[in-house]
mmCIF file with all atom_site columns, C-alpha atoms in Angstrom:
data_model
loop_
_atom_site.group_PDB
_atom_site.id
_atom_site.type_symbol
_atom_site.label_atom_id
_atom_site.label_alt_id
_atom_site.label_comp_id
_atom_site.label_asym_id
_atom_site.label_entity_id
_atom_site.label_seq_id
_atom_site.pdbx_PDB_ins_code
_atom_site.Cartn_x
_atom_site.Cartn_y
_atom_site.Cartn_z
_atom_site.occupancy
_atom_site.B_iso_or_equiv
_atom_site.pdbx_formal_charge
_atom_site.auth_seq_id
_atom_site.auth_comp_id
_atom_site.auth_asym_id
_atom_site.auth_atom_id
_atom_site.pdbx_PDB_model_num
ATOM 1   C CA . UNK A 1 1   ? -0.044 0.319  0.359   1.00 58.00 ? 1   UNK A CA 1
ATOM 2   C CA . UNK A 1 2   ? 1.702  3.492  -0.950  1.00 59.00 ? 2   UNK A CA 1
ATOM 3   C CA . UNK A 1 3   ? 1.820  6.096  1.790   1.00 58.00 ? 3   UNK A CA 1
ATOM 4   C CA . UNK A 1 4   ? -0.395 8.948  1.856   1.00 55.00 ? 4   UNK A CA 1
ATOM 5   C CA . UNK A 1 5   ? 0.810  11.938 -0.002  1.00 53.00 ? 5   UNK A CA 1
ATOM 6   C CA . UNK A 1 6   ? 1.323  14.928 1.753   1.00 59.00 ? 6   UNK A CA 1
ATOM 7   C CA . UNK A 1 7   ? -1.651 17.453 2.458   1.00 60.00 ? 7   UNK A CA 1
ATOM 8   C CA . UNK A 1 8   ? -1.435 20.577 -0.032  1.00 55.00 ? 8   UNK A CA 1
ATOM 9   C CA . UNK A 1 9   ? -1.473 23.398 2.306   1.00 59.00 ? 9   UNK A CA 1
ATOM 10  C CA . UNK A 1 10  ? -4.364 26.017 1.610   1.00 78.00 ? 10  UNK A CA 1
ATOM 11  C CA . UNK A 1 11  ? -2.314 29.109 1.433   1.00 89.00 ? 11  UNK A CA 1
ATOM 12  C CA . UNK A 1 12  ? 0.544  28.823 -0.984  1.00 92.00 ? 12  UNK A CA 1
ATOM 13  C CA . UNK A 1 13  ? 3.561  31.067 -1.569  1.00 94.00 ? 13  UNK A CA 1
ATOM 14  C CA . UNK A 1 14  ? 2.213  33.735 -4.039  1.00 94.00 ? 14  UNK A CA 1
ATOM 15  C CA . UNK A 1 15  ? 5.737  35.913 -5.745  1.00 97.00 ? 15  UNK A CA 1
ATOM 16  C CA . UNK A 1 16  ? 4.793  39.145 -5.795  1.00 96.00 ? 16  UNK A CA 1
ATOM 17  C CA . UNK A 1 17  ? 6.540  42.766 -7.567  1.00 98.00 ? 17  UNK A CA 1
ATOM 18  C CA . UNK A 1 18  ? 6.087  46.087 -5.777  1.00 97.00 ? 18  UNK A CA 1
ATOM 19  C CA . UNK A 1 19  ? 8.476  49.779 -6.347  1.00 98.00 ? 19  UNK A CA 1
ATOM 20  C CA . UNK A 1 20  ? 8.892  52.294 -4.664  1.00 98.00 ? 20  UNK A CA 1
ATOM 21  C CA . UNK A 1 21  ? 8.768  55.104 -7.333  1.00 98.00 ? 21  UNK A CA 1
ATOM 22  C CA . UNK A 1 22  ? 11.401 58.299 -6.767  1.00 97.00 ? 22  UNK A CA 1
ATOM 23  C CA . UNK A 1 23  ? 9.827  62.185 -7.800  1.00 97.00 ? 23  UNK A CA 1
ATOM 24  C CA . UNK A 1 24  ? 11.318 65.646 -6.524  1.00 95.00 ? 24  UNK A CA 1
ATOM 25  C CA . UNK A 1 25  ? 12.669 63.632 -2.885  1.00 96.00 ? 25  UNK A CA 1
ATOM 26  C CA . UNK A 1 26  ? 8.656  61.994 -3.112  1.00 98.00 ? 26  UNK A CA 1
ATOM 27  C CA . UNK A 1 27  ? 7.980  58.205 -3.058  1.00 98.00 ? 27  UNK A CA 1
ATOM 28  C CA . UNK A 1 28  ? 4.723  57.207 -4.624  1.00 98.00 ? 28  UNK A CA 1
ATOM 29  C CA . UNK A 1 29  ? 2.401  55.426 -2.288  1.00 98.00 ? 29  UNK A CA 1
ATOM 30  C CA . UNK A 1 30  ? -1.248 53.770 -3.285  1.00 98.00 ? 30  UNK A CA 1
ATOM 31  C CA . UNK A 1 31  ? -3.969 53.591 -1.131  1.00 97.00 ? 31  UNK A CA 1
ATOM 32  C CA . UNK A 1 32  ? -5.126 49.690 -0.984  1.00 94.00 ? 32  UNK A CA 1
ATOM 33  C CA . UNK A 1 33  ? -8.932 49.375 -1.584  1.00 90.00 ? 33  UNK A CA 1
ATOM 34  C CA . UNK A 1 34  ? -9.049 45.667 -1.264  1.00 89.00 ? 34  UNK A CA 1
ATOM 35  C CA . UNK A 1 35  ? -7.743 43.338 1.827   1.00 82.00 ? 35  UNK A CA 1
ATOM 36  C CA . UNK A 1 36  ? -5.618 42.742 2.778   1.00 79.00 ? 36  UNK A CA 1
ATOM 37  C CA . UNK A 1 37  ? -4.582 46.207 4.492   1.00 84.00 ? 37  UNK A CA 1
ATOM 38  C CA . UNK A 1 38  ? -7.772 47.847 2.824   1.00 92.00 ? 38  UNK A CA 1
ATOM 39  C CA . UNK A 1 39  ? -7.495 51.155 3.406   1.00 95.00 ? 39  UNK A CA 1
ATOM 40  C CA . UNK A 1 40  ? -3.202 51.122 4.324   1.00 97.00 ? 40  UNK A CA 1
ATOM 41  C CA . UNK A 1 41  ? -0.795 53.046 2.150   1.00 98.00 ? 41  UNK A CA 1
ATOM 42  C CA . UNK A 1 42  ? 1.625  50.930 0.769   1.00 97.00 ? 42  UNK A CA 1
ATOM 43  C CA . UNK A 1 43  ? 3.692  50.918 -2.850  1.00 97.00 ? 43  UNK A CA 1
ATOM 44  C CA . UNK A 1 44  ? 2.050  49.869 -5.925  1.00 97.00 ? 44  UNK A CA 1
ATOM 45  C CA . UNK A 1 45  ? 2.740  46.340 -7.057  1.00 96.00 ? 45  UNK A CA 1
ATOM 46  C CA . UNK A 1 46  ? 0.978  42.973 -7.452  1.00 94.00 ? 46  UNK A CA 1
ATOM 47  C CA . UNK A 1 47  ? 1.631  39.220 -8.141  1.00 95.00 ? 47  UNK A CA 1
ATOM 48  C CA . UNK A 1 48  ? 3.950  38.302 -10.879 1.00 96.00 ? 48  UNK A CA 1
ATOM 49  C CA . UNK A 1 49  ? 1.820  36.339 -14.070 1.00 97.00 ? 49  UNK A CA 1
ATOM 50  C CA . UNK A 1 50  ? 3.381  33.388 -15.773 1.00 96.00 ? 50  UNK A CA 1
ATOM 51  C CA . UNK A 1 51  ? 5.810  34.015 -17.957 1.00 97.00 ? 51  UNK A CA 1
ATOM 52  C CA . UNK A 1 52  ? 6.095  37.791 -17.178 1.00 97.00 ? 52  UNK A CA 1
ATOM 53  C CA . UNK A 1 53  ? 9.590  38.841 -16.206 1.00 96.00 ? 53  UNK A CA 1
ATOM 54  C CA . UNK A 1 54  ? 10.167 40.479 -13.440 1.00 96.00 ? 54  UNK A CA 1
ATOM 55  C CA . UNK A 1 55  ? 10.572 44.084 -14.844 1.00 96.00 ? 55  UNK A CA 1
ATOM 56  C CA . UNK A 1 56  ? 7.679  43.587 -16.907 1.00 97.00 ? 56  UNK A CA 1
ATOM 57  C CA . UNK A 1 57  ? 5.470  43.125 -14.166 1.00 97.00 ? 57  UNK A CA 1
ATOM 58  C CA . UNK A 1 58  ? 6.630  45.777 -12.034 1.00 97.00 ? 58  UNK A CA 1
ATOM 59  C CA . UNK A 1 59  ? 6.169  48.344 -14.897 1.00 97.00 ? 59  UNK A CA 1
ATOM 60  C CA . UNK A 1 60  ? 2.751  46.592 -15.482 1.00 98.00 ? 60  UNK A CA 1
ATOM 61  C CA . UNK A 1 61  ? 1.458  46.523 -11.600 1.00 97.00 ? 61  UNK A CA 1
ATOM 62  C CA . UNK A 1 62  ? 2.755  50.336 -11.152 1.00 98.00 ? 62  UNK A CA 1
ATOM 63  C CA . UNK A 1 63  ? 0.440  51.288 -14.986 1.00 97.00 ? 63  UNK A CA 1
ATOM 64  C CA . UNK A 1 64  ? -2.167 49.314 -13.409 1.00 97.00 ? 64  UNK A CA 1
ATOM 65  C CA . UNK A 1 65  ? -2.215 51.012 -10.042 1.00 97.00 ? 65  UNK A CA 1
ATOM 66  C CA . UNK A 1 66  ? -0.959 54.918 -11.227 1.00 97.00 ? 66  UNK A CA 1
ATOM 67  C CA . UNK A 1 67  ? -0.962 55.014 -14.773 1.00 97.00 ? 67  UNK A CA 1
ATOM 68  C CA . UNK A 1 68  ? 2.518  55.359 -14.307 1.00 97.00 ? 68  UNK A CA 1
ATOM 69  C CA . UNK A 1 69  ? 5.937  54.342 -16.904 1.00 98.00 ? 69  UNK A CA 1
ATOM 70  C CA . UNK A 1 70  ? 8.521  53.645 -15.115 1.00 98.00 ? 70  UNK A CA 1
ATOM 71  C CA . UNK A 1 71  ? 12.077 52.221 -15.033 1.00 96.00 ? 71  UNK A CA 1
ATOM 72  C CA . UNK A 1 72  ? 13.268 49.823 -12.493 1.00 96.00 ? 72  UNK A CA 1
ATOM 73  C CA . UNK A 1 73  ? 16.519 51.135 -10.808 1.00 95.00 ? 73  UNK A CA 1
ATOM 74  C CA . UNK A 1 74  ? 18.706 48.133 -9.530  1.00 93.00 ? 74  UNK A CA 1
ATOM 75  C CA . UNK A 1 75  ? 18.002 44.895 -7.773  1.00 94.00 ? 75  UNK A CA 1
ATOM 76  C CA . UNK A 1 76  ? 15.605 44.104 -5.960  1.00 96.00 ? 76  UNK A CA 1
ATOM 77  C CA . UNK A 1 77  ? 14.341 43.987 -2.192  1.00 97.00 ? 77  UNK A CA 1
ATOM 78  C CA . UNK A 1 78  ? 13.418 40.796 -0.756  1.00 96.00 ? 78  UNK A CA 1
ATOM 79  C CA . UNK A 1 79  ? 10.090 40.973 1.536   1.00 93.00 ? 79  UNK A CA 1
ATOM 80  C CA . UNK A 1 80  ? 8.474  38.278 2.820   1.00 93.00 ? 80  UNK A CA 1
ATOM 81  C CA . UNK A 1 81  ? 4.824  38.879 4.823   1.00 89.00 ? 81  UNK A CA 1
ATOM 82  C CA . UNK A 1 82  ? 3.418  35.978 6.332   1.00 91.00 ? 82  UNK A CA 1
ATOM 83  C CA . UNK A 1 83  ? -0.159 36.832 7.636   1.00 89.00 ? 83  UNK A CA 1
ATOM 84  C CA . UNK A 1 84  ? -1.793 34.526 10.526  1.00 92.00 ? 84  UNK A CA 1
ATOM 85  C CA . UNK A 1 85  ? -4.990 34.268 12.253  1.00 91.00 ? 85  UNK A CA 1
ATOM 86  C CA . UNK A 1 86  ? -6.040 33.305 15.998  1.00 92.00 ? 86  UNK A CA 1
ATOM 87  C CA . UNK A 1 87  ? -4.400 30.397 16.735  1.00 93.00 ? 87  UNK A CA 1
ATOM 88  C CA . UNK A 1 88  ? -1.560 30.262 13.950  1.00 92.00 ? 88  UNK A CA 1
ATOM 89  C CA . UNK A 1 89  ? -3.353 29.629 10.943  1.00 92.00 ? 89  UNK A CA 1
ATOM 90  C CA . UNK A 1 90  ? -1.602 31.250 8.153   1.00 93.00 ? 90  UNK A CA 1
ATOM 91  C CA . UNK A 1 91  ? -3.741 33.619 6.005   1.00 91.00 ? 91  UNK A CA 1
ATOM 92  C CA . UNK A 1 92  ? -1.318 34.700 3.189   1.00 90.00 ? 92  UNK A CA 1
ATOM 93  C CA . UNK A 1 93  ? 1.894  34.003 2.410   1.00 93.00 ? 93  UNK A CA 1
ATOM 94  C CA . UNK A 1 94  ? 3.515  36.884 -0.088  1.00 92.00 ? 94  UNK A CA 1
ATOM 95  C CA . UNK A 1 95  ? 7.091  37.124 -1.341  1.00 96.00 ? 95  UNK A CA 1
ATOM 96  C CA . UNK A 1 96  ? 7.675  40.414 -2.758  1.00 96.00 ? 96  UNK A CA 1
ATOM 97  C CA . UNK A 1 97  ? 10.178 41.644 -5.021  1.00 98.00 ? 97  UNK A CA 1
ATOM 98  C CA . UNK A 1 98  ? 10.685 45.541 -3.716  1.00 98.00 ? 98  UNK A CA 1
ATOM 99  C CA . UNK A 1 99  ? 12.544 48.050 -6.918  1.00 98.00 ? 99  UNK A CA 1
ATOM 100 C CA . UNK A 1 100 ? 13.154 51.301 -6.591  1.00 98.00 ? 100 UNK A CA 1
ATOM 101 C CA . UNK A 1 101 ? 11.893 52.893 -9.367  1.00 97.00 ? 101 UNK A CA 1
ATOM 102 C CA . UNK A 1 102 ? 11.521 56.677 -11.217 1.00 97.00 ? 102 UNK A CA 1
ATOM 103 C CA . UNK A 1 103 ? 8.668  57.443 -13.887 1.00 98.00 ? 103 UNK A CA 1
ATOM 104 C CA . UNK A 1 104 ? 10.161 57.814 -17.486 1.00 96.00 ? 104 UNK A CA 1
ATOM 105 C CA . UNK A 1 105 ? 8.062  60.531 -17.923 1.00 96.00 ? 105 UNK A CA 1
ATOM 106 C CA . UNK A 1 106 ? 5.330  63.046 -16.560 1.00 95.00 ? 106 UNK A CA 1
ATOM 107 C CA . UNK A 1 107 ? 2.608  61.411 -16.450 1.00 95.00 ? 107 UNK A CA 1
ATOM 108 C CA . UNK A 1 108 ? 0.579  62.441 -13.300 1.00 96.00 ? 108 UNK A CA 1
ATOM 109 C CA . UNK A 1 109 ? -0.533 59.501 -11.005 1.00 97.00 ? 109 UNK A CA 1
ATOM 110 C CA . UNK A 1 110 ? -4.052 58.751 -10.968 1.00 96.00 ? 110 UNK A CA 1
ATOM 111 C CA . UNK A 1 111 ? -5.511 55.727 -8.806  1.00 95.00 ? 111 UNK A CA 1
ATOM 112 C CA . UNK A 1 112 ? -6.375 52.669 -10.488 1.00 92.00 ? 112 UNK A CA 1
ATOM 113 C CA . UNK A 1 113 ? -6.875 49.079 -10.622 1.00 82.00 ? 113 UNK A CA 1
ATOM 114 C CA . UNK A 1 114 ? -7.429 48.329 -6.326  1.00 86.00 ? 114 UNK A CA 1
ATOM 115 C CA . UNK A 1 115 ? -6.128 50.957 -5.312  1.00 92.00 ? 115 UNK A CA 1
ATOM 116 C CA . UNK A 1 116 ? -8.173 53.850 -3.627  1.00 94.00 ? 116 UNK A CA 1
ATOM 117 C CA . UNK A 1 117 ? -6.229 56.542 -3.695  1.00 97.00 ? 117 UNK A CA 1
ATOM 118 C CA . UNK A 1 118 ? -2.638 57.567 -4.802  1.00 98.00 ? 118 UNK A CA 1
ATOM 119 C CA . UNK A 1 119 ? 0.053  60.547 -3.169  1.00 97.00 ? 119 UNK A CA 1
ATOM 120 C CA . UNK A 1 120 ? 3.364  61.170 -3.138  1.00 98.00 ? 120 UNK A CA 1
ATOM 121 C CA . UNK A 1 121 ? 4.925  61.262 0.084   1.00 98.00 ? 121 UNK A CA 1
ATOM 122 C CA . UNK A 1 122 ? 8.160  63.095 1.629   1.00 97.00 ? 122 UNK A CA 1
ATOM 123 C CA . UNK A 1 123 ? 9.566  60.182 3.622   1.00 97.00 ? 123 UNK A CA 1
ATOM 124 C CA . UNK A 1 124 ? 9.326  62.185 7.072   1.00 96.00 ? 124 UNK A CA 1
ATOM 125 C CA . UNK A 1 125 ? 5.244  62.426 6.370   1.00 96.00 ? 125 UNK A CA 1
ATOM 126 C CA . UNK A 1 126 ? 5.115  58.474 5.996   1.00 96.00 ? 126 UNK A CA 1
ATOM 127 C CA . UNK A 1 127 ? 5.024  57.942 10.076  1.00 94.00 ? 127 UNK A CA 1
ATOM 128 C CA . UNK A 1 128 ? 1.920  59.529 10.561  1.00 96.00 ? 128 UNK A CA 1
ATOM 129 C CA . UNK A 1 129 ? 0.337  57.233 7.528   1.00 97.00 ? 129 UNK A CA 1
ATOM 130 C CA . UNK A 1 130 ? -1.883 53.701 7.962   1.00 97.00 ? 130 UNK A CA 1
ATOM 131 C CA . UNK A 1 131 ? 0.533  51.446 6.312   1.00 96.00 ? 131 UNK A CA 1
ATOM 132 C CA . UNK A 1 132 ? 1.413  48.246 5.496   1.00 92.00 ? 132 UNK A CA 1
ATOM 133 C CA . UNK A 1 133 ? 3.768  45.821 7.692   1.00 87.00 ? 133 UNK A CA 1
ATOM 134 C CA . UNK A 1 134 ? 7.546  47.271 6.981   1.00 92.00 ? 134 UNK A CA 1
ATOM 135 C CA . UNK A 1 135 ? 6.660  50.314 3.988   1.00 95.00 ? 135 UNK A CA 1
ATOM 136 C CA . UNK A 1 136 ? 8.759  52.868 5.877   1.00 95.00 ? 136 UNK A CA 1
ATOM 137 C CA . UNK A 1 137 ? 11.924 49.866 5.556   1.00 96.00 ? 137 UNK A CA 1
ATOM 138 C CA . UNK A 1 138 ? 11.760 49.486 2.171   1.00 97.00 ? 138 UNK A CA 1
ATOM 139 C CA . UNK A 1 139 ? 10.931 53.524 1.619   1.00 97.00 ? 139 UNK A CA 1
ATOM 140 C CA . UNK A 1 140 ? 14.346 54.015 2.924   1.00 97.00 ? 140 UNK A CA 1
ATOM 141 C CA . UNK A 1 141 ? 15.686 51.367 1.236   1.00 97.00 ? 141 UNK A CA 1
ATOM 142 C CA . UNK A 1 142 ? 14.623 52.012 -2.348  1.00 97.00 ? 142 UNK A CA 1
ATOM 143 C CA . UNK A 1 143 ? 15.443 55.729 -1.478  1.00 97.00 ? 143 UNK A CA 1
ATOM 144 C CA . UNK A 1 144 ? 18.993 54.379 -1.115  1.00 96.00 ? 144 UNK A CA 1
ATOM 145 C CA . UNK A 1 145 ? 19.463 52.585 -4.367  1.00 95.00 ? 145 UNK A CA 1
ATOM 146 C CA . UNK A 1 146 ? 18.417 55.442 -5.870  1.00 93.00 ? 146 UNK A CA 1
ATOM 147 C CA . UNK A 1 147 ? 21.270 57.905 -4.917  1.00 92.00 ? 147 UNK A CA 1
ATOM 148 C CA . UNK A 1 148 ? 23.556 55.112 -5.328  1.00 90.00 ? 148 UNK A CA 1
ATOM 149 C CA . UNK A 1 149 ? 22.314 54.848 -8.703  1.00 85.00 ? 149 UNK A CA 1
ATOM 150 C CA . UNK A 1 150 ? 22.385 58.532 -9.362  1.00 79.00 ? 150 UNK A CA 1
ATOM 151 C CA . UNK A 1 151 ? 26.054 58.790 -7.606  1.00 81.00 ? 151 UNK A CA 1
ATOM 152 C CA . UNK A 1 152 ? 27.307 56.514 -10.175 1.00 79.00 ? 152 UNK A CA 1
ATOM 153 C CA . UNK A 1 153 ? 25.999 58.299 -12.907 1.00 73.00 ? 153 UNK A CA 1
ATOM 154 C CA . UNK A 1 154 ? 22.748 56.245 -13.383 1.00 62.00 ? 154 UNK A CA 1
ATOM 155 C CA . UNK A 1 155 ? 20.358 59.489 -13.493 1.00 51.00 ? 155 UNK A CA 1
ATOM 156 C CA . UNK A 1 156 ? 18.849 62.157 -11.497 1.00 43.00 ? 156 UNK A CA 1
ATOM 157 C CA . UNK A 1 157 ? 16.614 60.984 -8.714  1.00 43.00 ? 157 UNK A CA 1
ATOM 158 C CA . UNK A 1 158 ? 13.869 62.732 -10.151 1.00 37.00 ? 158 UNK A CA 1
ATOM 159 C CA . UNK A 1 159 ? 13.759 60.546 -13.312 1.00 36.00 ? 159 UNK A CA 1
ATOM 160 C CA . UNK A 1 160 ? 15.482 63.574 -15.630 1.00 33.00 ? 160 UNK A CA 1
#
């Protein structure tokens, strides 16, 4: 008799992308219109589609949520988000690749897809907002990535 096969977990890890998009010293945030973290401010992003490259995914997701065309800069950072309910029940498990990015033109950001609102924020103003977990860490990391790229001759922080 064959051994029983292991049970498939009810919640599987999902791979996603997001972007810290910077213009004129401000970062673009979206207010989430859907669960999880509905109403919280976050970086624009979403799930990777089968066969889609990471750069294509980050460009698509930012465009869907904000209308902005962007250029990803450098390698991504990794953000793992595991949500558990009462009793430790696994609710969701997301692995996000967080890119630094700049707008590729002067398009005005508008809320789209599942974003309830969009806004450009100075880093100092983010502490007063309801945000997704670890947003402040990735605001700092993406800003530093762009500053490093600028110092190396990779272009201006405001996308020029």
